[in-house]
Structures are given as structure tokens and as C-alpha cells.
Tab-separated table of C-alpha atoms in Angstrom:
chain	number	residue	atom	x	y	z
A	1	MET	CA	16.605	-15.525	-7.737
A	2	THR	CA	16.122	-12.410	-9.872
A	3	SER	CA	12.566	-11.595	-10.722
A	4	LYS	CA	11.470	-11.728	-14.468
A	5	GLY	CA	9.239	-8.793	-14.279
A	6	THR	CA	9.839	-5.469	-15.693
A	7	ALA	CA	10.296	-3.776	-12.417
A	8	GLY	CA	13.769	-4.681	-12.213
A	9	SER	CA	16.159	-4.482	-8.980
A	10	PRO	CA	15.681	-1.833	-6.385
A	11	PRO	CA	18.155	0.779	-6.550
A	12	ALA	CA	21.463	0.190	-4.673
A	13	PRO	CA	21.877	2.150	-1.420
A	14	GLU	CA	24.178	4.960	-1.417
A	15	SER	CA	26.444	3.219	0.964
A	16	ALA	CA	28.162	0.005	0.553
A	17	GLY	CA	26.354	-3.054	2.072
A	18	VAL	CA	22.878	-4.463	2.373
A	19	ALA	CA	20.241	-2.167	2.003
A	20	GLU	CA	18.521	-1.154	5.352
A	21	ASN	CA	15.125	-2.500	6.193
A	22	VAL	CA	12.590	0.289	6.324
A	23	ILE	CA	9.697	-2.119	7.636
A	24	GLU	CA	9.979	-4.958	10.074
A	25	VAL	CA	7.080	-6.915	11.192
A	26	ARG	CA	7.575	-9.802	13.427
A	27	ASP	CA	4.662	-12.194	14.564
A	28	LEU	CA	1.900	-9.815	14.201
A	29	VAL	CA	-1.416	-10.731	15.576
A	30	THR	CA	-4.406	-8.421	14.990
A	31	TYR	CA	-8.046	-8.838	16.116
A	32	TYR	CA	-11.128	-6.737	15.370
A	33	GLY	CA	-13.453	-7.719	18.838
A	34	ASP	CA	-12.916	-11.559	19.125
A	35	ARG	CA	-12.229	-11.910	15.475
A	36	ARG	CA	-8.443	-12.727	14.785
A	37	ILE	CA	-7.605	-10.936	11.541
A	38	LEU	CA	-3.763	-11.170	10.933
A	39	GLU	CA	-2.158	-14.456	12.561
A	40	HIS	CA	1.801	-14.202	13.219
A	41	VAL	CA	2.346	-12.470	10.084
A	42	GLY	CA	5.901	-11.351	9.392
A	43	LEU	CA	7.295	-9.042	6.705
A	44	THR	CA	10.407	-7.187	6.059
A	45	VAL	CA	10.839	-4.496	3.351
A	46	ARG	CA	14.302	-3.094	2.209
A	47	ALA	CA	15.105	0.473	1.416
A	48	GLY	CA	14.311	1.076	-2.474
A	49	GLU	CA	12.191	-1.900	-3.036
A	50	ILE	CA	8.630	-2.071	-4.187
A	51	ARG	CA	6.908	-4.498	-2.047
A	52	ILE	CA	3.305	-5.813	-3.242
A	53	ILE	CA	1.069	-7.397	-0.614
A	54	MET	CA	-1.676	-9.241	-2.349
A	55	GLY	CA	-4.435	-11.665	-1.813
A	56	GLY	CA	-8.141	-12.172	-2.068
A	57	SER	CA	-10.890	-10.040	-0.132
A	58	GLY	CA	-10.818	-10.754	3.261
A	59	SER	CA	-7.179	-11.839	3.401
A	60	GLY	CA	-6.137	-9.275	5.945
A	61	LYS	CA	-4.405	-6.737	3.239
A	62	SER	CA	-6.145	-3.698	4.389
A	63	THR	CA	-5.890	-4.741	8.285
A	64	LEU	CA	-2.062	-4.900	7.545
A	65	LEU	CA	-1.895	-1.581	6.033
A	66	ARG	CA	-3.477	0.135	8.773
A	67	CYS	CA	-1.118	-1.658	11.194
A	68	LEU	CA	1.809	-0.347	8.995
A	69	LEU	CA	0.523	3.115	9.224
A	70	GLY	CA	-0.112	3.074	13.038
A	71	LEU	CA	-3.788	3.146	12.802
A	72	ASN	CA	-4.426	-0.229	14.104
A	73	ARG	CA	-2.536	-1.382	17.190
A	74	PRO	CA	-1.403	-5.109	17.284
A	75	ARG	CA	-2.660	-7.713	19.791
A	76	SER	CA	0.754	-8.811	19.906
A	77	GLY	CA	4.121	-8.982	18.057
A	78	SER	CA	6.136	-5.953	16.905
A	79	ILE	CA	6.206	-3.644	13.781
A	80	ARG	CA	9.010	-1.210	13.046
A	81	VAL	CA	8.636	1.494	10.138
A	82	LEU	CA	11.680	3.480	9.369
A	83	GLY	CA	12.997	2.500	12.955
A	84	THR	CA	9.971	3.382	14.922
A	85	ASN	CA	8.468	0.866	17.223
A	86	LEU	CA	4.607	1.444	16.363
A	87	ALA	CA	3.797	-0.853	19.144
A	88	GLY	CA	5.043	1.451	21.710
A	89	ALA	CA	5.234	4.789	19.814
A	90	THR	CA	3.653	7.838	21.472
A	91	SER	CA	1.063	10.234	19.494
A	92	ALA	CA	3.873	12.548	19.044
A	93	GLU	CA	6.443	9.952	17.607
A	94	LEU	CA	3.681	8.583	15.318
A	95	GLN	CA	2.997	12.251	14.069
A	96	ALA	CA	6.800	12.619	13.409
A	97	LEU	CA	6.845	9.378	11.643
A	98	ARG	CA	4.035	9.988	9.376
A	99	ARG	CA	5.696	13.117	7.868
A	100	HIS	CA	8.131	10.678	6.150
A	101	LEU	CA	5.257	8.628	4.959
A	102	GLY	CA	2.846	9.079	1.760
A	103	VAL	CA	-0.270	7.326	1.453
A	104	SER	CA	-2.398	7.173	-1.795
A	105	PHE	CA	-5.856	5.882	-1.115
A	106	GLN	CA	-7.762	3.852	-3.067
A	107	GLY	CA	-10.638	6.224	-4.171
A	108	GLY	CA	-8.287	9.103	-4.172
A	109	ALA	CA	-9.931	10.406	-1.214
A	110	LEU	CA	-9.336	14.034	-2.733
A	111	PHE	CA	-11.370	16.862	-1.040
A	112	THR	CA	-14.175	17.647	-3.181
A	113	SER	CA	-14.444	21.194	-2.173
A	114	MET	CA	-10.781	21.716	-3.043
A	115	THR	CA	-9.239	22.309	-6.378
A	116	VAL	CA	-6.550	19.907	-7.519
A	117	ARG	CA	-3.679	22.479	-6.145
A	118	GLU	CA	-5.334	23.011	-2.878
A	119	ASN	CA	-5.652	19.139	-2.689
A	120	VAL	CA	-1.856	18.593	-3.187
A	121	MET	CA	-0.873	21.715	-1.165
A	122	LEU	CA	-2.672	20.289	2.127
A	123	PRO	CA	0.153	18.042	3.557
A	124	LEU	CA	2.496	21.423	3.308
A	125	ARG	CA	0.023	23.590	5.135
A	126	GLU	CA	-0.639	21.043	7.819
A	127	HIS	CA	3.082	20.174	8.283
A	128	THR	CA	5.438	22.766	7.282
A	129	ASP	CA	5.707	26.809	7.805
A	130	LEU	CA	6.703	27.429	4.111
A	131	ASP	CA	5.250	30.434	2.453
A	132	GLU	CA	2.404	30.403	0.155
A	133	SER	CA	4.390	30.814	-3.178
A	134	THR	CA	6.765	27.949	-2.145
A	135	MET	CA	3.876	25.724	-1.490
A	136	ARG	CA	2.465	26.400	-4.747
A	137	ILE	CA	5.669	25.959	-6.553
A	138	MET	CA	5.979	22.584	-4.639
A	139	ALA	CA	2.441	21.376	-5.641
A	140	ARG	CA	2.980	22.362	-9.240
A	141	MET	CA	6.219	20.197	-9.428
A	142	LYS	CA	4.658	17.295	-8.090
A	143	LEU	CA	1.649	17.683	-10.550
A	144	GLU	CA	4.021	17.904	-13.265
A	145	VAL	CA	5.806	14.548	-11.956
A	146	VAL	CA	2.276	12.652	-12.426
A	147	ASN	CA	1.495	14.330	-15.760
A	148	LEU	CA	-0.976	16.573	-14.286
A	149	GLY	CA	0.504	19.761	-15.046
A	150	GLY	CA	-1.943	22.566	-16.420
A	151	PHE	CA	-4.954	20.895	-14.391
A	152	GLU	CA	-4.193	22.483	-11.003
A	153	ASP	CA	-7.094	24.673	-10.987
A	154	LEU	CA	-9.818	21.902	-11.667
A	155	MET	CA	-12.246	20.361	-8.999
A	156	PRO	CA	-11.964	16.709	-8.571
A	157	ALA	CA	-15.427	16.332	-9.967
A	158	GLU	CA	-13.712	17.475	-13.212
A	159	LEU	CA	-11.306	14.735	-13.261
A	160	SER	CA	-11.436	11.314	-14.761
A	161	GLY	CA	-10.543	8.148	-12.644
A	162	GLY	CA	-6.908	8.053	-13.890
A	163	MET	CA	-6.453	11.669	-13.082
A	164	VAL	CA	-8.060	11.295	-9.677
A	165	LYS	CA	-5.405	8.703	-8.751
A	166	ARG	CA	-2.553	10.648	-10.256
A	167	ALA	CA	-3.773	13.800	-8.034
A	168	ALA	CA	-3.940	11.607	-5.068
A	169	LEU	CA	-0.430	10.484	-6.003
A	170	ALA	CA	0.902	13.991	-6.282
A	171	ARG	CA	-0.474	14.769	-2.682
A	172	ALA	CA	1.041	11.778	-1.184
A	173	ILE	CA	4.549	12.482	-2.708
A	174	VAL	CA	4.427	16.390	-2.210
A	175	MET	CA	6.527	16.111	1.170
A	176	ASP	CA	9.135	13.779	-0.589
A	177	PRO	CA	8.378	10.691	1.668
A	178	LYS	CA	10.840	7.938	2.470
A	179	LEU	CA	7.939	5.445	2.249
A	180	LEU	CA	4.918	5.452	-0.139
A	181	PHE	CA	2.044	3.523	0.606
A	182	PHE	CA	-0.237	3.055	-2.367
A	183	ASP	CA	-3.896	1.008	-1.999
A	184	GLU	CA	-5.327	-0.745	-5.064
A	185	PRO	CA	-3.670	1.531	-7.722
A	186	PRO	CA	-5.548	0.105	-10.624
A	187	ALA	CA	-8.689	-0.356	-9.191
A	188	GLY	CA	-11.673	0.999	-11.268
A	189	LEU	CA	-9.212	2.054	-14.376
A	190	ASP	CA	-9.359	1.009	-17.701
A	191	PRO	CA	-6.190	-1.590	-18.625
A	192	VAL	CA	-4.326	1.246	-20.422
A	193	VAL	CA	-4.752	3.812	-17.715
A	194	ALA	CA	-3.546	0.999	-15.398
A	195	ALA	CA	-0.548	0.309	-17.148
A	196	GLU	CA	0.258	3.938	-17.295
A	197	LEU	CA	-0.017	4.193	-13.576
A	198	ASP	CA	2.203	1.097	-13.034
A	199	GLN	CA	5.063	2.576	-15.092
A	200	LEU	CA	4.680	6.141	-13.064
A	201	ILE	CA	4.983	4.007	-10.017
A	202	LEU	CA	8.194	2.582	-11.056
A	203	GLN	CA	9.319	5.896	-12.470
A	204	LEU	CA	8.810	7.637	-9.009
A	205	ARG	CA	11.067	4.622	-7.083
A	206	ASP	CA	13.927	5.040	-9.483
A	207	ALA	CA	13.801	8.944	-9.702
A	208	MET	CA	12.878	9.611	-5.865
A	209	ARG	CA	14.489	6.610	-4.610
A	210	MET	CA	11.488	5.738	-2.824
A	211	THR	CA	10.235	2.639	-0.932
A	212	ILE	CA	6.887	1.676	-1.891
A	213	LEU	CA	4.576	-0.555	-0.702
A	214	VAL	CA	1.432	-1.468	-2.790
A	215	VAL	CA	-1.558	-3.460	-1.738
A	216	THR	CA	-3.463	-5.011	-4.534
A	217	HIS	CA	-5.426	-7.967	-5.754
A	218	GLU	CA	-4.553	-7.123	-9.537
A	219	LEU	CA	-2.315	-9.820	-10.548
A	220	GLU	CA	-1.055	-8.052	-13.939
A	221	SER	CA	-0.368	-5.017	-12.186
A	222	ALA	CA	1.055	-6.813	-9.116
A	223	PHE	CA	3.699	-8.514	-11.749
A	224	ALA	CA	4.411	-5.734	-13.615
A	225	ILE	CA	5.724	-3.659	-10.742
A	226	ALA	CA	6.976	-5.989	-8.145
A	227	ASP	CA	10.467	-6.659	-6.877
A	228	THR	CA	9.036	-8.983	-4.114
A	229	LEU	CA	5.604	-10.068	-3.327
A	230	THR	CA	3.713	-11.067	-0.024
A	231	VAL	CA	0.764	-13.196	-0.376
A	232	LEU	CA	-2.004	-13.350	2.239
A	233	ASP	CA	-4.875	-15.499	2.729
A	234	HIS	CA	-7.086	-15.663	5.885
A	235	GLY	CA	-4.690	-13.522	8.026
A	236	ARG	CA	-1.694	-15.791	7.333
A	237	VAL	CA	1.245	-15.532	5.047
A	238	LEU	CA	1.068	-18.129	2.422
A	239	ALA	CA	4.043	-17.157	0.152
A	240	ALA	CA	6.718	-14.356	-0.034
A	241	GLY	CA	9.535	-13.676	-2.545
A	242	THR	CA	10.572	-12.475	-5.944
A	243	VAL	CA	7.558	-12.860	-8.881
A	244	ASP	CA	9.206	-16.319	-10.133
A	245	GLU	CA	9.473	-17.634	-6.592
A	246	VAL	CA	5.643	-16.619	-5.810
A	247	ARG	CA	4.673	-18.089	-9.496
A	248	ASP	CA	6.240	-21.389	-8.689
A	249	CYS	CA	5.106	-21.716	-5.073
A	250	PRO	CA	3.344	-25.187	-4.739
A	251	GLU	CA	0.642	-24.076	-2.095
A	252	PRO	CA	-2.728	-24.741	-3.904
A	253	ARG	CA	-4.354	-21.737	-2.294
A	254	VAL	CA	-1.721	-19.346	-4.072
A	255	GLN	CA	-1.926	-21.322	-7.336
A	256	ASN	CA	-5.703	-20.513	-7.203
A	257	LEU	CA	-5.147	-16.981	-6.666
A	258	LEU	CA	-2.660	-16.834	-9.459
A	259	ASN	CA	-4.780	-18.746	-12.002
A	260	ARG	CA	-7.947	-17.085	-11.035
A	261	ARG	CA	-9.589	-20.775	-9.799
A	262	PRO	CA	-12.153	-20.820	-7.022
A	263	SER	CA	-11.372	-22.260	-3.946
A	264	VAL	CA	-13.967	-24.910	-2.815
A	265	GLU	CA	-13.814	-25.896	0.622
A	266	ALA	CA	-15.725	-29.179	1.931
A	267	LEU	CA	-18.760	-28.557	3.710
A	268	ASP	CA	-19.033	-29.454	7.491
A	269	VAL	CA	-22.297	-30.261	7.790
A	270	ASP	CA	-22.425	-30.595	11.709
A	271	ALA	CA	-20.550	-27.127	11.874
A	272	TYR	CA	-23.089	-25.775	9.534
A	273	LEU	CA	-26.229	-26.956	11.138
A	274	ARG	CA	-24.847	-25.945	14.576
A	275	ARG	CA	-24.378	-22.263	12.935
A	276	LEU	CA	-27.964	-22.327	12.052
A	277	THR	CA	-29.330	-23.360	15.201
A	278	ALA	CA	-27.175	-21.605	17.406
A	279	GLU	CA	-29.113	-18.813	19.520
A	280	ASP	CA	-28.168	-15.178	19.239
A	281	GLY	CA	-26.124	-13.779	22.094
């Protein structure tokens, strides 16, 4: 089924046939201490696709993102990103993989003591041997891509919220990554600026042929840019597919999320009393 969203279809791969999978997650289980966070999660993302990971607070979105970046090791299951098996990867292999990944964090995570240009140039300084003038040109080019040309000498404190997001995005794409991770792009932005950022994500995908994975709980943004969506709830995949397929999913928890209805669970009185009277330790 083809999505009716404005994102359209992913660009076709250069070679004939089905687009390659850049992310493959199988039966992923993760814990924080004794608490299980992700439970048998599966995910496949094709090259050139914009995949949205959505769900309410505590659904496991951020944990899944950390696993895909190799920051959290799974208890069981497998994760392959750009062909690298993260569960068995060495530190050197993870470092090599991350040169092909871009990450734009929710709050921007710009270094406040650096100018916008210096922030954008940082990955080039860390991972390349390019000369200063080349790095400055590359940083300027990416700032132009995100419509921040002329702002390179400002400090992060002098930027608006939307400008911080775009500067962080310029830093994330300065090395032309094959795969871009974007954490909550519209968070804290007014609707107009959020819509502009959505359009920028679409333009990046089409112009730079990037695969983009976005973690968000903002429905309007998700439906505007998604080729496919995965809905998480309490660490499980509730639904996955195109915008239309997810909208038509009969699962009540999916419909509660899409229609902003609170989920009301029946109170187990006995379990509640046991929690209250249980001794610490």
C-alpha cells in the first residue's frame, strides 16, 4: 500500500532490484538492570527510506536508538547497521561504522563555547586529515543546505530554537553520512518552524540520497515525512507499515496514541497493595 503522506516514496536505488536493507533488527531484547526495556523487537529499514519510530513516553524509543548507535548492547537478538553486526563489533569496527552515521540530538547538543562553524567542523577535525580551509568550506556548504548561511560566526546562545536544530543537523550531515538519526526534530519548536524542519528532512533525503530514521512522538510531523512507521509500546512493536497501514491498525493502543486518547488500565487492587506493603531490598 502506498502512503498518502507528503513524503512520497523513497528514491530508487541506482542498481536494479529491491533496495538494500541498511538496518536489520531481529528479536531484540534489552535490559536496564533487571528491568526489561525492549522485548523481541524487529525492524528493517531500506536504503533511501524515512522511517519513523514513534510511541509514548517510556515506550522504548530512545533505548532502541541507543542500540542502533551501538551505545547499548542487547541482552539477546541481533542488530545489523550498514552491514555491521553491532552485537559482536569491536570498538574499532564501531568507530569505523560511526563515520557513516549522522546523529542530530533532541536538544541540539551544540558546544556552547564554540561558534556555529566550529561546531559543524568538529566531526571533520575528529575523523579526517583535511586542511583548515577545506573544512571551513565543507562546513559553510552544509550550513547553506540547512539555510544557516551567514550565521557561522554566531554562538549557540545567539540562536533561536529552530536555528539550533538546523545547526545540529548541519553538523550531523557534514561528513555526508549514509544513515542519519534524528531524535525528536520538532520538540520545542512552534508549528511553522517544525513544518520547515520537516520539509528540510525531506529535501535532505532526496538531495543527498540518505536513509533517515526519526524518533518522535509528534504525530503531525511523523505523518508528514514518513515512508514507514514503527509504533512501540512498553518495549514491544505494536504496528509497523506505511502511514495508511498504521492509521488503519485496529490495535486499541495504537488508536489511543493516534487519537490522543488516554489509556486507562484496570487497577489490580491486590498487586497494588503488595507493592505498598513490600519491604525495601
